[in-house]
Amino acid sequence: MENQNWSNEVSEKIKRKMLKVTERNRSKIPYLTVDGLYEDMAEKDICWWTNGFWGGIMWQLYHATGEKIYYTAAVETEDKLEENLHVYRGMDHDSGFKWLLTAVADYRITGSVRSRDRALIAANSLAGRYNLAGRFIRAWNDDGNGDKAGWAIIDCMMNLPLLYWAHKEIHDPRFLQIAMAHADMAMKTFVRKDGSVNHIVVFDPATGEVMKSLGGQGYGEGSSWTRGQAWALYGFTLSYIHTGKEEYLHTAKKVANYFMSNIPESGLIPVDFCQPADCTWEDGTAAAIAACGLLEIEKLAAESEKPMYHQAAVRLLKALDAEACWEDEKDYIIEKCTAAFHDEKHDFPMMYADYYFIEAIWKLCGQENFMW
Ligand code: GLY
């Protein structure tokens, strides 16, 4: 009851604040802030991987409040994002993040044929990145020299639901086959014995042989970049939800157990679980994404296990709430995030932390629009 009161209060704080934030930013696609106010990624880079999350926030708020302003902003975001579908070099494995939270969400709510077309074009592009030899979906693009042709990254687990959706939508098993082949590969190649995961695995793109793993956005090779752990935790859970394959749920729990056993006393998540002890850099995105995944695992777990996942998620969310910015004058909620450990800048707001924080709070309050 105490936790329910707390999550209801946070939900009300979100609704109050986000109305002001949306009024100020309805014509933008936000990502980072300057002096607490959002810049516009539609102007800076329409192909940026986070450009779907603003639409996602808008649909979540529309679902919870019925306010037209959110509906209009969600549709406008998706209309702008269409440009990305025509820019080949801007189409990569992040299609799930971009179009599940915009076009698929729109189609599910309104039945828009145009949104369905956009999402199916994106799903085809994602499926087209599948490497038959290595059984992985290629992550990023390069300058045409092929130096990233063999790169797969753990983040892609979160993009697979676009393929699961396309399979169900047009009854074509190719999408399911590719998504499951990638998930099976990730279980084998990314997940370590202790439940931690690699960020990047490099394959020989011609033979499919595994060459090496890279630390990527984490502290270093063999370390545990926390956002990557969270992508895996939630991503394998989603693959289980869409396919019913028990090994995915088993893997999600293994990653979750590793994550939960590394949550610091403060409940605040570092950028990497292996970063030096005197380094205080945080990543609120990892905490919020993991909370979403833990709350989904809770629904699937045996009665005896449920409290463990629930309590861990609430602990993460309460720590984020205690550090959050609830002033109306600032655009962001979650203050401290990090894009990559070795970047110069740390502990700054990134809009998609707010997306996952809202999604997690909505799960607790029973008002989520499930979009994955
Ligand atoms: N998917 C990119 C990131 O997590 O930073």
CSV table of C-alpha atoms and ligand atoms in Angstrom, one decimal:
chain,number,residue,atom,x,y,z
A,1,MET,CA,0.0,0.0,0.0
A,2,GLU,CA,2.8,2.3,0.9
A,3,ASN,CA,4.5,1.6,-2.5
A,4,GLN,CA,1.2,2.0,-4.3
A,5,ASN,CA,0.7,5.4,-2.8
A,6,TRP,CA,4.2,6.4,-3.7
A,7,SER,CA,3.8,5.3,-7.4
A,8,ASN,CA,0.5,7.1,-7.6
A,9,GLU,CA,2.1,10.2,-6.3
A,10,VAL,CA,4.9,9.9,-8.8
A,11,SER,CA,2.4,9.4,-11.6
A,12,GLU,CA,0.6,12.6,-10.7
A,13,LYS,CA,4.0,14.5,-10.5
A,14,ILE,CA,4.8,13.2,-14.0
A,15,LYS,CA,1.4,14.2,-15.4
A,16,ARG,CA,1.7,17.7,-13.9
A,17,LYS,CA,5.2,18.3,-15.1
A,18,MET,CA,4.9,16.7,-18.6
A,19,LEU,CA,2.0,18.9,-19.5
A,20,LYS,CA,4.2,22.0,-19.2
A,21,VAL,CA,7.2,20.2,-20.8
A,22,THR,CA,5.0,19.1,-23.8
A,23,GLU,CA,3.5,22.6,-24.2
A,24,ARG,CA,7.0,24.0,-24.5
A,25,ASN,CA,8.4,21.2,-26.7
A,26,ARG,CA,5.5,20.0,-28.8
A,27,SER,CA,7.1,21.0,-32.1
A,28,LYS,CA,10.5,19.4,-31.3
A,29,ILE,CA,11.9,15.9,-31.1
A,30,PRO,CA,13.9,16.2,-27.8
A,31,TYR,CA,17.0,14.3,-26.7
A,32,LEU,CA,19.5,16.4,-24.8
A,33,THR,CA,19.1,19.7,-22.9
A,34,VAL,CA,20.9,23.0,-22.8
A,35,ASP,CA,20.4,24.9,-19.6
A,36,GLY,CA,17.6,22.5,-18.7
A,37,LEU,CA,15.7,22.9,-22.0
A,38,TYR,CA,15.4,20.5,-24.8
A,39,GLU,CA,17.2,20.9,-28.1
A,40,ASP,CA,15.4,19.7,-31.3
A,41,MET,CA,16.8,16.5,-32.9
A,42,ALA,CA,14.5,16.9,-35.9
A,43,GLU,CA,16.7,19.8,-36.8
A,44,LYS,CA,20.1,18.4,-35.7
A,45,ASP,CA,19.7,14.7,-36.9
A,46,ILE,CA,16.4,13.2,-38.0
A,47,CYS,CA,18.1,9.7,-38.1
A,48,TRP,CA,19.3,9.8,-34.5
A,49,TRP,CA,18.5,6.5,-32.7
A,50,THR,CA,16.5,8.0,-29.8
A,51,ASN,CA,14.1,9.9,-32.0
A,52,GLY,CA,11.2,7.5,-31.3
A,53,PHE,CA,11.2,8.0,-27.5
A,54,TRP,CA,9.5,11.4,-27.5
A,55,GLY,CA,6.6,9.8,-29.5
A,56,GLY,CA,6.6,7.0,-27.0
A,57,ILE,CA,6.3,9.4,-24.1
A,58,MET,CA,3.5,11.2,-25.9
A,59,TRP,CA,1.6,7.9,-26.5
A,60,GLN,CA,2.0,6.9,-22.8
A,61,LEU,CA,0.7,10.2,-21.7
A,62,TYR,CA,-2.2,10.1,-24.1
A,63,HIS,CA,-3.1,6.6,-23.0
A,64,ALA,CA,-3.1,7.7,-19.3
A,65,THR,CA,-4.8,11.1,-19.6
A,66,GLY,CA,-6.7,11.2,-22.9
A,67,GLU,CA,-5.3,14.7,-23.5
A,68,LYS,CA,-5.3,15.7,-27.2
A,69,ILE,CA,-2.0,17.6,-27.0
A,70,TYR,CA,-0.2,14.3,-26.5
A,71,TYR,CA,-1.9,12.6,-29.4
A,72,THR,CA,-1.1,15.5,-31.7
A,73,ALA,CA,2.6,15.6,-30.7
A,74,ALA,CA,2.9,11.8,-31.1
A,75,VAL,CA,1.5,12.0,-34.7
A,76,GLU,CA,3.7,15.0,-35.5
A,77,THR,CA,6.8,13.2,-34.3
A,78,GLU,CA,6.0,10.2,-36.5
A,79,ASP,CA,5.4,12.4,-39.5
A,80,LYS,CA,8.8,14.0,-39.1
A,81,LEU,CA,10.5,10.7,-38.6
A,82,GLU,CA,9.3,9.5,-42.0
A,83,GLU,CA,12.2,11.4,-43.6
A,84,ASN,CA,14.5,8.9,-41.9
A,85,LEU,CA,12.9,6.0,-43.9
A,86,HIS,CA,14.3,7.6,-47.1
A,87,VAL,CA,17.8,8.0,-45.8
A,88,TYR,CA,19.6,4.7,-46.3
A,89,ARG,CA,22.7,5.6,-44.3
A,90,GLY,CA,20.4,6.6,-41.3
A,91,MET,CA,18.6,3.2,-41.3
A,92,ASP,CA,20.3,0.8,-38.9
A,93,HIS,CA,19.4,-1.8,-36.2
A,94,ASP,CA,17.7,0.9,-34.1
A,95,SER,CA,14.5,0.7,-36.2
A,96,GLY,CA,12.7,-0.9,-33.3
A,97,PHE,CA,13.4,2.0,-30.9
A,98,LYS,CA,12.3,4.5,-33.6
A,99,TRP,CA,9.2,2.9,-35.0
A,100,LEU,CA,7.7,0.7,-32.3
A,101,LEU,CA,7.1,3.8,-30.2
A,102,THR,CA,5.8,5.8,-33.1
A,103,ALA,CA,4.3,4.1,-36.1
A,104,VAL,CA,3.4,0.7,-34.5
A,105,ALA,CA,2.0,2.5,-31.4
A,106,ASP,CA,-0.1,4.8,-33.7
A,107,TYR,CA,-1.3,1.8,-35.9
A,108,ARG,CA,-2.3,-0.1,-32.8
A,109,ILE,CA,-4.3,2.8,-31.5
A,110,THR,CA,-5.7,4.4,-34.6
A,111,GLY,CA,-5.4,1.7,-37.3
A,112,SER,CA,-3.6,4.1,-39.6
A,113,VAL,CA,-2.6,2.4,-42.8
A,114,ARG,CA,0.2,4.9,-43.3
A,115,SER,CA,1.7,4.1,-39.9
A,116,ARG,CA,1.5,0.4,-40.7
A,117,ASP,CA,3.3,1.0,-43.9
A,118,ARG,CA,6.0,2.9,-42.2
A,119,ALA,CA,6.5,0.3,-39.6
A,120,LEU,CA,6.6,-2.5,-42.2
A,121,ILE,CA,9.2,-0.7,-44.2
A,122,ALA,CA,11.3,-0.3,-41.0
A,123,ALA,CA,10.8,-4.0,-40.2
A,124,ASN,CA,12.0,-5.0,-43.6
A,125,SER,CA,15.0,-2.8,-43.3
A,126,LEU,CA,15.9,-4.4,-39.9
A,127,ALA,CA,15.4,-7.9,-41.3
A,128,GLY,CA,17.6,-7.0,-44.2
A,129,ARG,CA,20.5,-6.5,-41.8
A,130,TYR,CA,20.6,-10.2,-40.9
A,131,ASN,CA,23.9,-12.0,-41.6
A,132,LEU,CA,23.3,-15.6,-42.5
A,133,ALA,CA,26.8,-16.8,-41.7
A,134,GLY,CA,26.9,-15.4,-38.1
A,135,ARG,CA,23.1,-15.5,-37.5
A,136,PHE,CA,23.2,-12.0,-36.2
A,137,ILE,CA,21.6,-8.7,-37.1
A,138,ARG,CA,24.2,-6.1,-38.0
A,139,ALA,CA,24.2,-3.1,-35.6
A,140,TRP,CA,25.6,0.1,-37.0
A,141,ASN,CA,26.5,1.3,-40.5
A,142,ASP,CA,30.0,2.5,-41.6
A,143,ASP,CA,31.3,4.6,-44.4
A,144,GLY,CA,30.8,1.8,-46.9
A,145,ASN,CA,34.2,0.2,-46.1
A,146,GLY,CA,32.6,-2.7,-44.3
A,147,ASP,CA,34.5,-2.2,-41.1
A,148,LYS,CA,31.3,-2.7,-39.0
A,149,ALA,CA,29.8,-5.3,-41.2
A,150,GLY,CA,30.5,-7.9,-38.5
A,151,TRP,CA,29.4,-5.9,-35.5
A,152,ALA,CA,26.4,-7.0,-33.3
A,153,ILE,CA,25.5,-5.2,-30.1
A,154,ILE,CA,23.3,-6.3,-27.1
A,155,ASP,CA,21.1,-3.2,-27.5
A,156,CYS,CA,19.5,-4.9,-30.6
A,157,MET,CA,17.5,-7.3,-28.3
A,158,MET,CA,15.2,-4.3,-27.8
A,159,ASN,CA,14.7,-3.9,-31.5
A,160,LEU,CA,13.5,-7.5,-32.1
A,161,PRO,CA,9.9,-6.8,-31.1
A,162,LEU,CA,9.5,-4.8,-34.4
A,163,LEU,CA,10.2,-8.1,-36.2
A,164,TYR,CA,7.8,-10.0,-33.9
A,165,TRP,CA,5.2,-7.4,-34.6
A,166,ALA,CA,5.7,-7.7,-38.4
A,167,HIS,CA,5.5,-11.5,-38.2
A,168,LYS,CA,2.1,-11.3,-36.5
A,169,GLU,CA,0.9,-8.4,-38.7
A,170,ILE,CA,1.6,-10.0,-42.2
A,171,HIS,CA,1.9,-13.6,-41.2
A,172,ASP,CA,5.4,-14.0,-42.7
A,173,PRO,CA,7.6,-16.3,-40.6
A,174,ARG,CA,10.8,-14.8,-41.9
A,175,PHE,CA,10.5,-12.0,-39.4
A,176,LEU,CA,10.1,-14.5,-36.5
A,177,GLN,CA,12.9,-16.7,-37.8
A,178,ILE,CA,15.4,-13.8,-38.0
A,179,ALA,CA,14.4,-12.4,-34.6
A,180,MET,CA,14.7,-15.8,-32.9
A,181,ALA,CA,18.0,-16.6,-34.7
A,182,HIS,CA,19.4,-13.3,-33.4
A,183,ALA,CA,18.1,-13.9,-29.9
A,184,ASP,CA,19.6,-17.4,-29.9
A,185,MET,CA,22.9,-16.1,-31.1
A,186,ALA,CA,22.9,-13.4,-28.3
A,187,MET,CA,22.2,-16.0,-25.6
A,188,LYS,CA,25.2,-18.0,-26.8
A,189,THR,CA,27.6,-15.2,-27.7
A,190,PHE,CA,26.8,-12.2,-25.5
A,191,VAL,CA,25.7,-13.7,-22.2
A,192,ARG,CA,28.5,-14.7,-19.8
A,193,LYS,CA,28.4,-17.5,-17.2
A,194,ASP,CA,27.7,-15.1,-14.4
A,195,GLY,CA,24.8,-13.4,-16.2
A,196,SER,CA,26.6,-10.3,-17.3
A,197,VAL,CA,26.7,-9.4,-21.0
A,198,ASN,CA,29.1,-8.1,-23.6
A,199,HIS,CA,28.2,-4.9,-25.3
A,200,ILE,CA,29.7,-5.6,-28.7
A,201,VAL,CA,30.6,-8.9,-30.4
A,202,VAL,CA,32.6,-8.7,-33.7
A,203,PHE,CA,32.1,-11.5,-36.2
A,204,ASP,CA,33.9,-12.3,-39.4
A,205,PRO,CA,31.0,-11.2,-41.6
A,206,ALA,CA,31.9,-13.6,-44.4
A,207,THR,CA,32.4,-16.8,-42.3
A,208,GLY,CA,30.3,-15.9,-39.3
A,209,GLU,CA,33.2,-16.8,-36.9
A,210,VAL,CA,33.3,-14.9,-33.6
A,211,MET,CA,36.4,-12.7,-33.6
A,212,LYS,CA,36.3,-10.8,-30.4
A,213,SER,CA,34.2,-8.8,-27.9
A,214,LEU,CA,34.6,-5.1,-27.3
A,215,GLY,CA,33.8,-2.9,-24.2
A,216,GLY,CA,31.9,-0.5,-26.4
A,217,GLN,CA,30.2,2.2,-24.3
A,218,GLY,CA,31.3,0.5,-21.1
A,219,TYR,CA,34.5,0.7,-19.0
A,220,GLY,CA,36.4,-1.9,-21.1
A,221,GLU,CA,36.5,-5.3,-22.6
A,222,GLY,CA,34.9,-7.9,-20.3
A,223,SER,CA,33.3,-5.2,-18.2
A,224,SER,CA,29.6,-4.8,-17.5
A,225,TRP,CA,28.2,-1.6,-19.1
A,226,THR,CA,25.0,-1.2,-17.1
A,227,ARG,CA,22.7,0.0,-19.9
A,228,GLY,CA,23.8,-3.0,-21.9
A,229,GLN,CA,22.9,-5.3,-19.0
A,230,ALA,CA,19.5,-3.5,-18.9
A,231,TRP,CA,18.9,-3.9,-22.6
A,232,ALA,CA,19.6,-7.6,-22.2
A,233,LEU,CA,17.4,-8.0,-19.1
A,234,TYR,CA,14.4,-6.4,-20.8
A,235,GLY,CA,15.2,-7.6,-24.3
A,236,PHE,CA,15.3,-11.3,-23.5
A,237,THR,CA,12.1,-10.9,-21.4
A,238,LEU,CA,10.4,-9.4,-24.5
A,239,SER,CA,11.6,-12.2,-26.7
A,240,TYR,CA,10.0,-14.6,-24.2
A,241,ILE,CA,6.8,-12.7,-24.2
A,242,HIS,CA,6.6,-12.8,-28.0
A,243,THR,CA,7.7,-16.4,-28.6
A,244,GLY,CA,7.1,-18.4,-25.4
A,245,LYS,CA,10.6,-19.9,-25.7
A,246,GLU,CA,11.6,-20.8,-22.1
A,247,GLU,CA,15.3,-20.3,-22.6
A,248,TYR,CA,14.7,-16.6,-23.2
A,249,LEU,CA,13.0,-16.2,-19.8
A,250,HIS,CA,15.7,-18.2,-18.2
A,251,THR,CA,18.3,-16.0,-19.7
A,252,ALA,CA,16.4,-12.8,-18.8
A,253,LYS,CA,16.3,-14.0,-15.1
A,254,LYS,CA,20.0,-14.9,-15.2
A,255,VAL,CA,20.8,-11.3,-16.4
A,256,ALA,CA,18.3,-9.9,-13.9
A,257,ASN,CA,19.9,-11.8,-11.0
A,258,TYR,CA,23.3,-10.5,-12.0
A,259,PHE,CA,21.9,-6.9,-12.2
A,260,MET,CA,20.1,-7.2,-8.9
A,261,SER,CA,23.1,-8.5,-7.0
A,262,ASN,CA,25.1,-5.5,-8.2
A,263,ILE,CA,22.7,-2.7,-7.3
A,264,PRO,CA,24.7,-0.5,-4.9
A,265,GLU,CA,23.4,0.5,-1.4
A,266,SER,CA,22.2,3.8,-2.8
A,267,GLY,CA,20.0,2.1,-5.4
A,268,LEU,CA,21.7,4.4,-8.0
A,269,ILE,CA,23.2,2.6,-11.0
A,270,PRO,CA,26.8,3.3,-12.1
A,271,VAL,CA,27.7,3.5,-15.8
A,272,ASP,CA,29.5,0.2,-15.6
A,273,PHE,CA,29.3,-2.4,-12.8
A,274,CYS,CA,33.1,-2.8,-13.2
A,275,GLN,CA,34.0,0.9,-13.1
A,276,PRO,CA,36.7,1.9,-10.5
A,277,ALA,CA,35.3,2.1,-6.9
A,278,ASP,CA,36.1,5.9,-6.7
A,279,CYS,CA,34.2,6.7,-9.9
A,280,THR,CA,30.7,8.1,-9.1
A,281,TRP,CA,29.3,8.5,-12.6
A,282,GLU,CA,25.8,7.2,-12.9
A,283,ASP,CA,23.4,6.1,-15.6
A,284,GLY,CA,19.7,6.7,-14.8
A,285,THR,CA,18.8,5.1,-18.2
A,286,ALA,CA,20.1,1.7,-17.0
A,287,ALA,CA,18.1,1.9,-13.8
A,288,ALA,CA,14.9,2.9,-15.6
A,289,ILE,CA,15.2,0.3,-18.4
A,290,ALA,CA,16.1,-2.5,-15.8
A,291,ALA,CA,13.1,-1.5,-13.7
A,292,CYS,CA,10.8,-2.0,-16.7
A,293,GLY,CA,12.3,-5.4,-17.4
A,294,LEU,CA,12.1,-6.5,-13.8
A,295,LEU,CA,8.4,-5.5,-13.6
A,296,GLU,CA,7.7,-7.6,-16.7
A,297,ILE,CA,9.7,-10.6,-15.3
A,298,GLU,CA,7.7,-10.2,-12.1
A,299,LYS,CA,4.5,-10.9,-14.1
A,300,LEU,CA,6.0,-14.1,-15.5
A,301,ALA,CA,7.8,-15.4,-12.4
A,302,ALA,CA,6.5,-18.0,-9.9
A,303,GLU,CA,4.6,-16.5,-6.9
A,304,SER,CA,7.6,-17.1,-4.6
A,305,GLU,CA,9.9,-15.1,-6.9
A,306,LYS,CA,7.6,-12.1,-7.7
A,307,PRO,CA,8.5,-10.0,-4.6
A,308,MET,CA,12.2,-10.2,-5.4
A,309,TYR,CA,11.8,-8.7,-8.9
A,310,HIS,CA,9.1,-6.2,-7.7
A,311,GLN,CA,11.2,-4.9,-4.8
A,312,ALA,CA,14.3,-4.5,-6.9
A,313,ALA,CA,12.4,-2.5,-9.5
A,314,VAL,CA,10.8,-0.2,-6.8
A,315,ARG,CA,14.2,0.3,-5.2
A,316,LEU,CA,15.6,1.5,-8.5
A,317,LEU,CA,12.7,3.8,-9.2
A,318,LYS,CA,12.6,5.3,-5.7
A,319,ALA,CA,16.3,6.1,-6.0
A,320,LEU,CA,15.6,7.8,-9.3
A,321,ASP,CA,12.6,9.7,-7.9
A,322,ALA,CA,14.7,11.0,-5.0
A,323,GLU,CA,17.2,12.5,-7.4
A,324,ALA,CA,14.7,13.6,-10.1
A,325,CYS,CA,14.0,17.1,-11.2
A,326,TRP,CA,10.3,18.0,-10.5
A,327,GLU,CA,10.6,21.7,-11.3
A,328,ASP,CA,8.3,22.7,-14.1
A,329,GLU,CA,10.9,25.1,-15.5
A,330,LYS,CA,13.3,22.3,-16.5
A,331,ASP,CA,12.4,19.9,-19.3
A,332,TYR,CA,13.9,16.7,-17.9
A,333,ILE,CA,13.0,14.4,-15.0
A,334,ILE,CA,16.0,12.1,-14.7
A,335,GLU,CA,19.1,14.1,-14.0
A,336,LYS,CA,22.1,11.8,-14.3
A,337,CYS,CA,22.7,9.7,-17.3
A,338,THR,CA,25.8,8.8,-19.4
A,339,ALA,CA,26.0,8.0,-23.1
A,340,ALA,CA,29.3,6.2,-22.9
A,341,PHE,CA,31.8,5.6,-20.1
A,342,HIS,CA,34.8,7.1,-21.9
A,343,ASP,CA,32.9,10.2,-23.1
A,344,GLU,CA,34.0,13.6,-21.7
A,345,LYS,CA,30.5,14.3,-20.3
A,346,HIS,CA,28.7,12.4,-17.6
A,347,ASP,CA,25.7,12.7,-15.3
A,348,PHE,CA,23.4,14.7,-17.7
A,349,PRO,CA,19.8,14.2,-18.7
A,350,MET,CA,18.9,12.1,-21.7
A,351,MET,CA,15.3,12.1,-22.7
A,352,TYR,CA,14.9,8.3,-23.1
A,353,ALA,CA,15.6,7.9,-19.4
A,354,ASP,CA,12.4,9.8,-18.8
A,355,TYR,CA,10.6,7.5,-21.3
A,356,TYR,CA,11.6,4.3,-19.4
A,357,PHE,CA,10.9,5.9,-16.0
A,358,ILE,CA,7.4,6.9,-17.1
A,359,GLU,CA,6.9,3.4,-18.6
A,360,ALA,CA,7.9,1.8,-15.3
A,361,ILE,CA,5.7,4.0,-13.2
A,362,TRP,CA,2.8,3.4,-15.5
A,363,LYS,CA,3.4,-0.4,-15.1
A,364,LEU,CA,3.2,0.1,-11.3
A,365,CYS,CA,0.0,2.1,-11.6
A,366,GLY,CA,-1.7,-0.1,-14.2
A,367,GLN,CA,-1.9,2.6,-16.9
A,368,GLU,CA,0.8,1.5,-19.4
A,369,ASN,CA,0.3,1.4,-23.1
A,370,PHE,CA,2.5,-1.6,-23.8
A,371,MET,CA,4.5,-0.8,-26.9
A,372,TRP,CA,7.2,-3.5,-27.3
B,1,GLY,N1,21.5,2.0,-28.1
B,1,GLY,C1,22.5,2.9,-27.9
B,1,GLY,C2,22.7,3.1,-26.4
B,1,GLY,O1,22.2,2.5,-25.6
B,1,GLY,O2,23.5,4.1,-26.1
